[in-house]
Amino acid sequence: MVTVALFVRLQAKPGKEADVESFLKQGLSMANQETTTPIWFALRLGPSTFGIFDAFADEAGRSAHLSGPIAAALMANAADLLAEPPQIEHVDILGVKLPS
């Protein structure tokens, strides 16, 4: 069961919206390789606003993710793609419905 999560809000630079979308779609392959990341979503919240929601069984999984390849790739590309630094929120999961 997942108990903790991250919600990351990303604001694309003007003209970089398609690049941010492409970057997030490519992130799925990295997320699929992370054994401690059972839930990962790339989101479009508006014309230039994007997000990532991912959930973990415990704090160790969340910490591993934050020091993993997706986070490293995001920070390496942030200056080129984003109008502001990613807004990373730590979230506690209160309830979950997942397919069985």
mmCIF file of C-alpha atoms in Angstrom:
data_model
loop_
_atom_site.group_PDB
_atom_site.id
_atom_site.type_symbol
_atom_site.label_atom_id
_atom_site.label_comp_id
_atom_site.label_asym_id
_atom_site.label_seq_id
_atom_site.Cartn_x
_atom_site.Cartn_y
_atom_site.Cartn_z
ATOM 1 C CA MET A 1 0.000 0.000 0.000
ATOM 2 C CA VAL A 2 1.193 3.507 -0.761
ATOM 3 C CA THR A 3 1.456 5.906 2.158
ATOM 4 C CA VAL A 4 3.405 8.914 0.858
ATOM 5 C CA ALA A 5 3.609 10.816 -2.423
ATOM 6 C CA LEU A 6 5.009 13.776 -4.271
ATOM 7 C CA PHE A 7 3.154 16.392 -6.279
ATOM 8 C CA VAL A 8 5.433 18.461 -8.495
ATOM 9 C CA ARG A 9 4.102 21.505 -10.350
ATOM 10 C CA LEU A 10 6.007 22.593 -13.449
ATOM 11 C CA GLN A 11 5.540 25.882 -15.291
ATOM 12 C CA ALA A 12 6.901 25.749 -18.844
ATOM 13 C CA LYS A 13 8.766 28.675 -20.330
ATOM 14 C CA PRO A 14 6.839 30.356 -23.152
ATOM 15 C CA GLY A 15 7.377 28.295 -26.301
ATOM 16 C CA LYS A 16 8.671 25.266 -24.357
ATOM 17 C CA GLU A 17 5.305 23.632 -23.672
ATOM 18 C CA ALA A 18 5.767 20.868 -26.259
ATOM 19 C CA ASP A 19 9.271 20.196 -24.947
ATOM 20 C CA VAL A 20 8.012 19.823 -21.368
ATOM 21 C CA GLU A 21 5.252 17.486 -22.569
ATOM 22 C CA SER A 22 7.784 15.385 -24.471
ATOM 23 C CA PHE A 23 10.139 15.320 -21.482
ATOM 24 C CA LEU A 24 7.364 14.079 -19.210
ATOM 25 C CA LYS A 25 6.283 11.383 -21.665
ATOM 26 C CA GLN A 26 9.883 10.150 -21.790
ATOM 27 C CA GLY A 27 9.926 10.054 -17.980
ATOM 28 C CA LEU A 28 7.508 7.134 -18.012
ATOM 29 C CA SER A 29 10.213 4.710 -19.145
ATOM 30 C CA MET A 30 12.428 5.810 -16.245
ATOM 31 C CA ALA A 31 9.530 5.544 -13.790
ATOM 32 C CA ASN A 32 8.825 2.001 -14.985
ATOM 33 C CA GLN A 33 12.384 1.059 -13.988
ATOM 34 C CA GLU A 34 12.035 2.350 -10.415
ATOM 35 C CA THR A 35 10.964 -0.537 -8.212
ATOM 36 C CA THR A 36 10.101 1.797 -5.337
ATOM 37 C CA THR A 37 7.758 3.940 -7.489
ATOM 38 C CA PRO A 38 4.558 1.924 -8.000
ATOM 39 C CA ILE A 39 2.445 4.930 -9.047
ATOM 40 C CA TRP A 40 3.593 7.674 -11.429
ATOM 41 C CA PHE A 41 1.524 10.173 -13.419
ATOM 42 C CA ALA A 42 2.626 12.931 -15.787
ATOM 43 C CA LEU A 43 -0.072 15.607 -15.959
ATOM 44 C CA ARG A 44 -1.030 18.610 -18.042
ATOM 45 C CA LEU A 45 -2.871 21.039 -15.787
ATOM 46 C CA GLY A 46 -3.219 23.912 -18.256
ATOM 47 C CA PRO A 47 -1.702 25.336 -21.441
ATOM 48 C CA SER A 48 1.742 25.792 -19.867
ATOM 49 C CA THR A 49 1.326 24.134 -16.471
ATOM 50 C CA PHE A 50 2.305 20.511 -15.950
ATOM 51 C CA GLY A 51 2.670 18.203 -13.014
ATOM 52 C CA ILE A 52 3.997 14.909 -11.771
ATOM 53 C CA PHE A 53 2.240 12.832 -9.134
ATOM 54 C CA ASP A 54 3.945 9.754 -7.817
ATOM 55 C CA ALA A 55 3.333 7.620 -4.747
ATOM 56 C CA PHE A 56 5.436 5.286 -2.663
ATOM 57 C CA ALA A 57 5.047 2.625 -0.001
ATOM 58 C CA ASP A 58 7.203 4.526 2.470
ATOM 59 C CA GLU A 59 9.578 7.417 3.034
ATOM 60 C CA ALA A 60 12.553 5.342 1.864
ATOM 61 C CA GLY A 61 10.920 4.900 -1.552
ATOM 62 C CA ARG A 62 10.121 8.589 -1.811
ATOM 63 C CA SER A 63 13.694 9.527 -0.849
ATOM 64 C CA ALA A 64 15.124 7.059 -3.371
ATOM 65 C CA HIS A 65 12.975 8.601 -6.085
ATOM 66 C CA LEU A 66 14.070 12.139 -5.202
ATOM 67 C CA SER A 67 17.696 11.119 -5.631
ATOM 68 C CA GLY A 68 17.046 8.990 -8.723
ATOM 69 C CA PRO A 69 17.310 9.455 -12.481
ATOM 70 C CA ILE A 70 13.960 11.216 -13.041
ATOM 71 C CA ALA A 71 14.723 13.918 -10.474
ATOM 72 C CA ALA A 72 18.254 14.302 -11.861
ATOM 73 C CA ALA A 73 16.954 14.655 -15.422
ATOM 74 C CA LEU A 74 14.328 17.180 -14.322
ATOM 75 C CA MET A 75 16.865 19.340 -12.522
ATOM 76 C CA ALA A 76 19.341 19.090 -15.419
ATOM 77 C CA ASN A 77 16.695 20.387 -17.860
ATOM 78 C CA ALA A 78 14.836 22.804 -15.571
ATOM 79 C CA ALA A 79 16.710 25.957 -16.597
ATOM 80 C CA ASP A 80 16.025 25.326 -20.284
ATOM 81 C CA LEU A 81 12.398 24.172 -20.000
ATOM 82 C CA LEU A 82 10.857 25.820 -16.943
ATOM 83 C CA ALA A 83 9.912 29.407 -16.136
ATOM 84 C CA GLU A 84 10.542 28.756 -12.430
ATOM 85 C CA PRO A 85 12.014 25.979 -10.295
ATOM 86 C CA PRO A 86 9.803 22.896 -9.860
ATOM 87 C CA GLN A 87 7.440 23.207 -6.898
ATOM 88 C CA ILE A 88 7.826 19.916 -5.017
ATOM 89 C CA GLU A 89 5.220 19.085 -2.381
ATOM 90 C CA HIS A 90 5.478 16.110 -0.025
ATOM 91 C CA VAL A 91 2.053 14.502 0.349
ATOM 92 C CA ASP A 92 0.644 11.944 2.798
ATOM 93 C CA ILE A 93 -1.781 9.435 1.269
ATOM 94 C CA LEU A 94 -5.027 9.152 3.279
ATOM 95 C CA GLY A 95 -6.851 6.692 1.026
ATOM 96 C CA VAL A 96 -6.228 4.792 -2.195
ATOM 97 C CA LYS A 97 -8.306 2.879 -4.714
ATOM 98 C CA LEU A 98 -6.191 0.881 -7.162
ATOM 99 C CA PRO A 99 -7.063 -1.910 -9.570
ATOM 100 C CA SER A 100 -6.624 -5.325 -8.012
#
